Coordinates of C-alpha atoms in Angstrom, one line a residue:
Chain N
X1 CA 0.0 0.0 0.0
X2 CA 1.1 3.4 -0.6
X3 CA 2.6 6.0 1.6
X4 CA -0.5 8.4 2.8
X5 CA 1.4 11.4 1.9
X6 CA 2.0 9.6 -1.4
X7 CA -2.1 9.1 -1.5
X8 CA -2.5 12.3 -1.3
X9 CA -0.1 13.9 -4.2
X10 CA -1.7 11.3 -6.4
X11 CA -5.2 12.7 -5.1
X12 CA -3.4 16.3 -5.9
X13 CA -2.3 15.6 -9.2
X14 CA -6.1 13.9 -10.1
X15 CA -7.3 17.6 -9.1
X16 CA -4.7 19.3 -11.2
X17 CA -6.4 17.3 -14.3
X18 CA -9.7 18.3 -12.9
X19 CA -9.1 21.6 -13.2
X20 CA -7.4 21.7 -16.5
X21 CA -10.4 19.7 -18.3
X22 CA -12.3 21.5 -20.5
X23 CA -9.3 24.3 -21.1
X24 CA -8.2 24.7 -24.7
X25 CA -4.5 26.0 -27.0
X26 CA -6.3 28.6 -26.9
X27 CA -7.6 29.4 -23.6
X28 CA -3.9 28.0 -22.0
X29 CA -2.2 30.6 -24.0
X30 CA -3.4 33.6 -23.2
X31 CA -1.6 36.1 -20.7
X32 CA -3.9 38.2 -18.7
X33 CA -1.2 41.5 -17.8
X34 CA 1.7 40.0 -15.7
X35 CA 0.3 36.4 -15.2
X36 CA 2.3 33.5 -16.8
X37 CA -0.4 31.3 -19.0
X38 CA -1.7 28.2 -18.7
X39 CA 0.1 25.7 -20.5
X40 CA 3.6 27.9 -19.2
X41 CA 1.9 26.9 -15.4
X42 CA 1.3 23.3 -16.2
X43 CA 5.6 23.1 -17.3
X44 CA 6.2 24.3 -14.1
X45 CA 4.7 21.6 -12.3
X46 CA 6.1 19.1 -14.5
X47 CA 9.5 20.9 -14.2
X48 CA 9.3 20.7 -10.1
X49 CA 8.4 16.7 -10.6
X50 CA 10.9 16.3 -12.3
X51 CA 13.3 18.5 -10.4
X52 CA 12.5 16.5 -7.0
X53 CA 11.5 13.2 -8.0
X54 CA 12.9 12.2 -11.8
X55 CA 16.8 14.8 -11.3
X56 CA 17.4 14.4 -7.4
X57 CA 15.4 11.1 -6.0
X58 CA 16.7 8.9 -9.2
X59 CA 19.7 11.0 -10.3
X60 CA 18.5 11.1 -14.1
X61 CA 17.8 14.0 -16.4
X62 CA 14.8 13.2 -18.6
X63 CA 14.0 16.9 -20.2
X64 CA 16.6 19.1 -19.6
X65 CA 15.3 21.9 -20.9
X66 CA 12.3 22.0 -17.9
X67 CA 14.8 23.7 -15.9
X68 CA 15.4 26.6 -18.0
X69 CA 12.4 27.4 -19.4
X70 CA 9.5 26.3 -16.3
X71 CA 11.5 26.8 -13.0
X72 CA 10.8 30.3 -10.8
X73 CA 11.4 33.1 -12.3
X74 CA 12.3 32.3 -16.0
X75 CA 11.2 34.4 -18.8
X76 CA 7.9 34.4 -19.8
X77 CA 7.1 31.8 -23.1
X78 CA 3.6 30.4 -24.0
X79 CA 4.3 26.6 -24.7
X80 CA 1.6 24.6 -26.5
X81 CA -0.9 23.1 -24.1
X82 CA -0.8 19.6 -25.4
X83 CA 2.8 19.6 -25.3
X84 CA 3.5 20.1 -22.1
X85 CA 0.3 17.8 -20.2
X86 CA 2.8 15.2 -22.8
X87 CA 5.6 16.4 -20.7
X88 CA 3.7 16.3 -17.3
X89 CA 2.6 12.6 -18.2
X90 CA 5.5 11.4 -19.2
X91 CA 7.6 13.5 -16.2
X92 CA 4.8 12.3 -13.4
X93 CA 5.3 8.7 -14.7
X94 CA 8.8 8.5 -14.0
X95 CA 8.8 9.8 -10.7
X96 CA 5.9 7.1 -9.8
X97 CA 8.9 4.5 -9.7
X98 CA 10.3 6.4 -7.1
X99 CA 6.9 7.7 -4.8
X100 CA 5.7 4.6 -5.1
X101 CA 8.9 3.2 -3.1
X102 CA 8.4 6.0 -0.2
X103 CA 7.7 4.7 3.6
X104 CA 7.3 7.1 6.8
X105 CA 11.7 6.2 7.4
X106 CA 12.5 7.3 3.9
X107 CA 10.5 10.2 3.9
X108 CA 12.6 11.8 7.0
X109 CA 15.7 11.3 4.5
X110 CA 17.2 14.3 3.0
X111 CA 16.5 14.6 -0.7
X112 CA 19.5 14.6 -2.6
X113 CA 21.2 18.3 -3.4
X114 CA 24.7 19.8 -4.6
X115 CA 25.5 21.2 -1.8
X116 CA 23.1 19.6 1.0
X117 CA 20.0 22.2 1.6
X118 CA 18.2 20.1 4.2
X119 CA 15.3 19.4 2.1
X120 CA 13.3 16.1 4.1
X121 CA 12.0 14.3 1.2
X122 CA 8.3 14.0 2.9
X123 CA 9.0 18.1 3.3
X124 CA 9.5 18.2 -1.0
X125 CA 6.3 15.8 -0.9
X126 CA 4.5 18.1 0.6
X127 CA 6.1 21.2 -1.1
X128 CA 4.5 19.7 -4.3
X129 CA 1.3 19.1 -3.1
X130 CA 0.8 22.8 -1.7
X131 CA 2.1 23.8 -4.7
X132 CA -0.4 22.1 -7.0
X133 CA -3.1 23.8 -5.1
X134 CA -1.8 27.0 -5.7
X135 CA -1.3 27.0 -9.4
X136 CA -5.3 25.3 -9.4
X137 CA -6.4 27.9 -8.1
X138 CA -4.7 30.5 -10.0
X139 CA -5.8 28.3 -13.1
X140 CA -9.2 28.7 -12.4
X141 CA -9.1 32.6 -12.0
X142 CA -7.6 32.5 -15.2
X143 CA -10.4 30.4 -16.5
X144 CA -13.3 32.9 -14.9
X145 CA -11.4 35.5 -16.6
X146 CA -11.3 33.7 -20.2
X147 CA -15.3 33.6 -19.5
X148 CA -15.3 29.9 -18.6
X149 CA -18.7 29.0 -16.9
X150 CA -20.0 25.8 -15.0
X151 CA -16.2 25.3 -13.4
X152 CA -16.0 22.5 -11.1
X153 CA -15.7 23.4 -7.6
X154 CA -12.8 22.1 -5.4
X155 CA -11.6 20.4 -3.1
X156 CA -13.1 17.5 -4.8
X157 CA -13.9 14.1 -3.6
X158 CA -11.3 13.7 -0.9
X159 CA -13.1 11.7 1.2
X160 CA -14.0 9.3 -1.4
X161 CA -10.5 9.5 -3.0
X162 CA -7.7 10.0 -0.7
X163 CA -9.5 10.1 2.8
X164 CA -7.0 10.8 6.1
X165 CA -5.5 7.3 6.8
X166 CA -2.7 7.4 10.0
X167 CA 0.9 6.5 8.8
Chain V
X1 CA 3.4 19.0 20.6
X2 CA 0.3 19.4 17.7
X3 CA -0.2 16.6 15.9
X4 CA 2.4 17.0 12.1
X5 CA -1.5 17.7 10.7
X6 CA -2.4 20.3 12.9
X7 CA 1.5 21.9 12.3
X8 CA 1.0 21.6 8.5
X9 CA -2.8 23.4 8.8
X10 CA -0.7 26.2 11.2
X11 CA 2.0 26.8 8.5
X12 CA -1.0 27.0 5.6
X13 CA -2.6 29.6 7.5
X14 CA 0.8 31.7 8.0
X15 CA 1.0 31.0 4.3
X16 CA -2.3 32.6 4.0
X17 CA -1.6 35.5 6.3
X18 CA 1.8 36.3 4.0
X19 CA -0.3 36.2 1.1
X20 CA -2.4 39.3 2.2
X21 CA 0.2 41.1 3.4
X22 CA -0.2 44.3 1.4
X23 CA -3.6 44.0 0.1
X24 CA -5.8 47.2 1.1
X25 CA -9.5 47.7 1.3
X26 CA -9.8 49.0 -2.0
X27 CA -7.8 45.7 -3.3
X28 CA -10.0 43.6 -1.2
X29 CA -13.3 44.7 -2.7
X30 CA -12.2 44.6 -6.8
X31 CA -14.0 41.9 -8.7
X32 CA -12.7 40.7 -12.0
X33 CA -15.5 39.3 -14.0
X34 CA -17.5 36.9 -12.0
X35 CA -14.8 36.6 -9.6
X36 CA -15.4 36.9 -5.7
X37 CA -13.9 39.5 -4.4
X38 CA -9.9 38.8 -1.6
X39 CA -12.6 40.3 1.3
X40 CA -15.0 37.4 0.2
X41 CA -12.8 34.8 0.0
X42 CA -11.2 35.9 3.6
X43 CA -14.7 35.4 5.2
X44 CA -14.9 32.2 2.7
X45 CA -12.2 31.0 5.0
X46 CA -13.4 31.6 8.1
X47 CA -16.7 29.9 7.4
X48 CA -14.9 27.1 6.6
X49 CA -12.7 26.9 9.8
X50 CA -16.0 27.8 11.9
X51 CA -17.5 24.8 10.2
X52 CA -15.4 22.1 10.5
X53 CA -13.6 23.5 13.8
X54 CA -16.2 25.1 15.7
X55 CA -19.5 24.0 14.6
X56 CA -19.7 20.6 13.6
X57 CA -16.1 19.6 16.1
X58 CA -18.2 21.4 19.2
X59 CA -21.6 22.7 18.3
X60 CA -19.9 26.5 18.8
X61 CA -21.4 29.2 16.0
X62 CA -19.3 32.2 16.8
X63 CA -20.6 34.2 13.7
X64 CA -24.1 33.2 12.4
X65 CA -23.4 35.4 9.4
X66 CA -20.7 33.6 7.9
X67 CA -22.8 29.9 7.4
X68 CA -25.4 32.7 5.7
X69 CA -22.8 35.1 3.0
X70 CA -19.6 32.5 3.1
X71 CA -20.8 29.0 2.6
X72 CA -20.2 27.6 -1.2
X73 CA -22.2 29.1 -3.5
X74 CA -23.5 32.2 -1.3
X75 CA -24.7 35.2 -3.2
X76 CA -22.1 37.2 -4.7
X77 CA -20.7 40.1 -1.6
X78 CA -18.3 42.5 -1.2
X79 CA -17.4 42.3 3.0
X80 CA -15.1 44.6 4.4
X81 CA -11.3 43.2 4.5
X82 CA -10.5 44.4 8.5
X83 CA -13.6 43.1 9.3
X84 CA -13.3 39.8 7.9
X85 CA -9.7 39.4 8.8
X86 CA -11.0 40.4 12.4
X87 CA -13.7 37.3 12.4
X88 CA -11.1 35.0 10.8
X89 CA -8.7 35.6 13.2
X90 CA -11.6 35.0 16.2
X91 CA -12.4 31.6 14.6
X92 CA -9.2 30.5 14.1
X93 CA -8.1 31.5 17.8
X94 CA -11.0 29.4 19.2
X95 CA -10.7 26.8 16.9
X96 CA -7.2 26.1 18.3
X97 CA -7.6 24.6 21.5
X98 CA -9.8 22.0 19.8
X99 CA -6.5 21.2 16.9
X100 CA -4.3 21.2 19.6
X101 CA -5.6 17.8 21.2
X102 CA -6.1 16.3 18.2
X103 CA -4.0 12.6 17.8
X104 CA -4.0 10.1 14.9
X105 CA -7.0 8.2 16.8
X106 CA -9.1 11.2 16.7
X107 CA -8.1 12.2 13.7
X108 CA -9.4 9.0 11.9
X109 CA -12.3 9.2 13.9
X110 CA -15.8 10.7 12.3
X111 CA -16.6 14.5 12.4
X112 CA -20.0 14.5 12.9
X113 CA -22.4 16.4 11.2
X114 CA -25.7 17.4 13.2
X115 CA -25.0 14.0 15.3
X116 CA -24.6 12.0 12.3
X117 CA -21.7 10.5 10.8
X118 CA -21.3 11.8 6.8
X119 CA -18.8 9.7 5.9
X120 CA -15.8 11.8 6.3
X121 CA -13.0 11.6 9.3
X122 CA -11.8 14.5 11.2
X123 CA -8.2 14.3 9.5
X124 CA -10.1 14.3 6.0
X125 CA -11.9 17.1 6.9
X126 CA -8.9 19.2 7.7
X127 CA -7.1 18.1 4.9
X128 CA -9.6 19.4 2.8
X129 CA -9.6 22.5 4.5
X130 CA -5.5 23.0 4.1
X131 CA -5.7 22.3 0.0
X132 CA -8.9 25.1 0.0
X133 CA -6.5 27.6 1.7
X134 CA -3.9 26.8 -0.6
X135 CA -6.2 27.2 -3.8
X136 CA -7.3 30.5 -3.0
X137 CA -3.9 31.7 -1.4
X138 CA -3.4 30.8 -5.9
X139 CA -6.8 32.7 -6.3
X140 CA -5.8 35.6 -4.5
X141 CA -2.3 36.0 -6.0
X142 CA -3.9 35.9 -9.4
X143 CA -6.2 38.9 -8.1
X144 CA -3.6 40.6 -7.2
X145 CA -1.5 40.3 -10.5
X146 CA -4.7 42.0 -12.1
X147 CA -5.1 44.5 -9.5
X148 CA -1.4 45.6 -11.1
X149 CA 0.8 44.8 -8.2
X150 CA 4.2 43.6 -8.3
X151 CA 6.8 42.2 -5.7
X152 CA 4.1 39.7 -4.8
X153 CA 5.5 36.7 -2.6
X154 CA 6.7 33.9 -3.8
X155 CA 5.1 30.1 -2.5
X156 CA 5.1 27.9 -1.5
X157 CA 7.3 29.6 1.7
X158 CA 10.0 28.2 4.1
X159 CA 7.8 25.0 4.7
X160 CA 11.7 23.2 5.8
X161 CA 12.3 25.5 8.2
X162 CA 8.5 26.3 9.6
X163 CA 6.9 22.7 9.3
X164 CA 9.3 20.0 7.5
X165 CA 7.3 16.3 7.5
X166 CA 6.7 14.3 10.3
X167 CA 5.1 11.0 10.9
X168 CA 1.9 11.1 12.4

C-alpha cells in the first residue's frame, strides 16, 4: 500500500487534471497583464516533478530543458498546451517509480542536493502538493477571466479518493 | 506538541496570512468578472474553519453570518477586509484549543455532522480545509497580478524551516 502522503499527491495531481479539463491552446495561452499562461503553469509543475523526483530522488535528467524554461522566475514563453500535459505525463510517470517506493523512514531522508539544503523528502512531498493547489487555483481565476462558466468546484472528492488514513 | 496535521494546517494559515500582506480595502473589494472578491474569500475562510472547527467539532457558532454570506455558493458580496480578517482571526483562535488535542486516533475518527456520521474523518476534513486555503492563497495572487501589483511573494514559503514532515 502506498505512503499516505503519497495518496495524497496522487489525489493532488487527479485535481490538477480536474481543473485543466475543459481548457483549450487557446484558452492555456493567453496572458492576462503579468500572469504566466496556462500551459507555461502546467511546465512548471512538470519541471518541479521532475526537479524533486525524476533529477534528485533517481539521479536522471529526462528533459533538460524544464529547468530553463518552467523553473521560478524564467522568462515568460507560452508553450503549447498539449505539449506540455505530454511532458507532465511522461515526467509524473517516472517519478511514480520512485513515490511509489516511499515509507514514513524514507520520507525523513534528505532529498538529494549539490550542496546539501536540508530538504526532508516527505518536506519536498508536501512542497508539491501545496504547490499544485496554488497554481489550481490561479488556473481557475484565469479560466473565470477567459469567461469559462460551469467550473467545477474544489476540493473535490477527498473523502472518497484520498480520505485521512494514520501513517 | 500538535499533531504534524495540525503543524502543516498552522504553516498554511501563515502562508495565508503572508499572502495578504499588502492588500488594502480597496484591493479587497475589486471583482474581475464573475470573480469573488480577496474580502470574500477571507470570510470564505473563516466559514470554513467555523464549520469544521467550531460548529460541527463542538456545536460552537461564533458568527451566524458567515454559514449565511460565506458558505459555497452564497450570493455574490463584497465584505469589508479588516472586518473579515477580524472574524477570521476570532475563529481561528477558538478553533485552536480543539486542533491542539487532536491525535491520529481522533483524527481518523468521524466529524460528525448534526449528530450523524457523513462519511468523512476528522483528518479528512482538515485536509480538505488546508488544500482550500492553498487554492485560494493561488486565487488571490492571481487577483492581485490583475489589480497591477508587483513584488508579490513567492510560495510555497519556508515549509523546511516552519513545518518540515513528520510521521503522524
Amino acid at each position: 500500500m502506498l505512503h499516505p502522503l503519497v495518496d495524497q499527491l496522487r489525489f493532488t495531481r487527479s485535481e490538477w487534471l480536474r481543473g485543466l479539463d475543459g481548457v483549450s491552446e487557446e484558452d492555456a495561452a493567453r496572458h492576462f497583464g503579468p500572469m504566466n499562461s496556462i500551459s507555461w503553469i502546467v511546465g512548471h509543475l512538470a519541471w518541479q516533478e521532475h526537479r524533486y523526483f525524476v533529477e534528485r530522488g533517481q539521479g536522471k535528467n529526462l528533459f533538460p530543458t524544464l529547468h530553463d524554461v518552467y523553473r521560478p522566475g524564467s522568462p515568460m514563453t507560452t508553450p503549447s498546451l498539449v505539449g506540455m500535459r505530454r511532458t507532465w505525463d511522461e515526467v509524473t510517470h517516472a517519478a511514480d517509480a520512485y513515490l511509489d517506493t516511499l515509507t514514513s523512514a524514507s520520507l525523513l531522508a534528505d532529498l538529494p542536493h549539490t550542496p546539501p539544503i536540508g530538504q526532508g523528502i516527505g518536506t519536498a512531498v508536501q512542497k508539491v502538493i501545496y504547490h499544485y493547489w496554488y497554481h489550481i487555483g490561479e488556473i481557475q481565476a484565469i479560466r473565470q477571466m477567459t469567461g469559462h462558466i460551469g467550473l467545477p468546484d474544489f476540493v473535490g472528492e477527498i473523502e472518497a479518493l484520498a480520505p485521512y488514513r494514520p501513517e | 506538541m500538535a499533531h504534524p496535521m495540525v503543524e502543516q494546517l498552522r504553516f498554511t494559515r501563515s502562508e495565508w496570512l503572508r499572502g495578504l500582506d499588502g492588500v488594502s480595502e480597496e484591493d479587497a473589494a475589486r471583482h474581475f468578472g464573475p470573480m469573488n472578491s480577496i474580502g470574500w474569500m477571507v470570510g470564505h475562510l473563516a466559514w470554513q474553519e467555523q464549520r469544521t472547527c467550531l460548529w460541527r467539532a463542538q456545536n460552537i457558532v461564533l458568527f451566524p453570518r458567515l454559514v449565511d454570506e460565506f458558505r459555497y455558493g452564497a450570493p455574490m458580496s463584497t465584505p469589508s477586509l479588516a472586518e473579515m480578517r477580524g472574524m477570521w482571526e476570532q475563529v481561528t483562535r477558538a478553533a485552536d484549543p480543539f486542533l491542539d488535542a487532536l491525535t491520529s486516533e481522533k483524527l481518523a475518527g468521524p466529524l460528525l455532522l448534526e449528530g450523524k456520521t457523513v462519511g468523512q474523518n476528522c483528518g479528512t476534513a482538515i485536509q480538505r480545509m488546508i488544500y482550500h486555503y492553498w487554492y485560494h492563497i493561488g486565487e488571490i495572487q492571481a487577483v492581485r497580478q490583475m489589480i497591477g501589483q508587483t513584488g508579490l511573494p513567492d510560495f510555497v514559503g519556508e515549509i523546511e524551516a516552519q513545518a518540515p514532515y513528520r510521521p503522524g
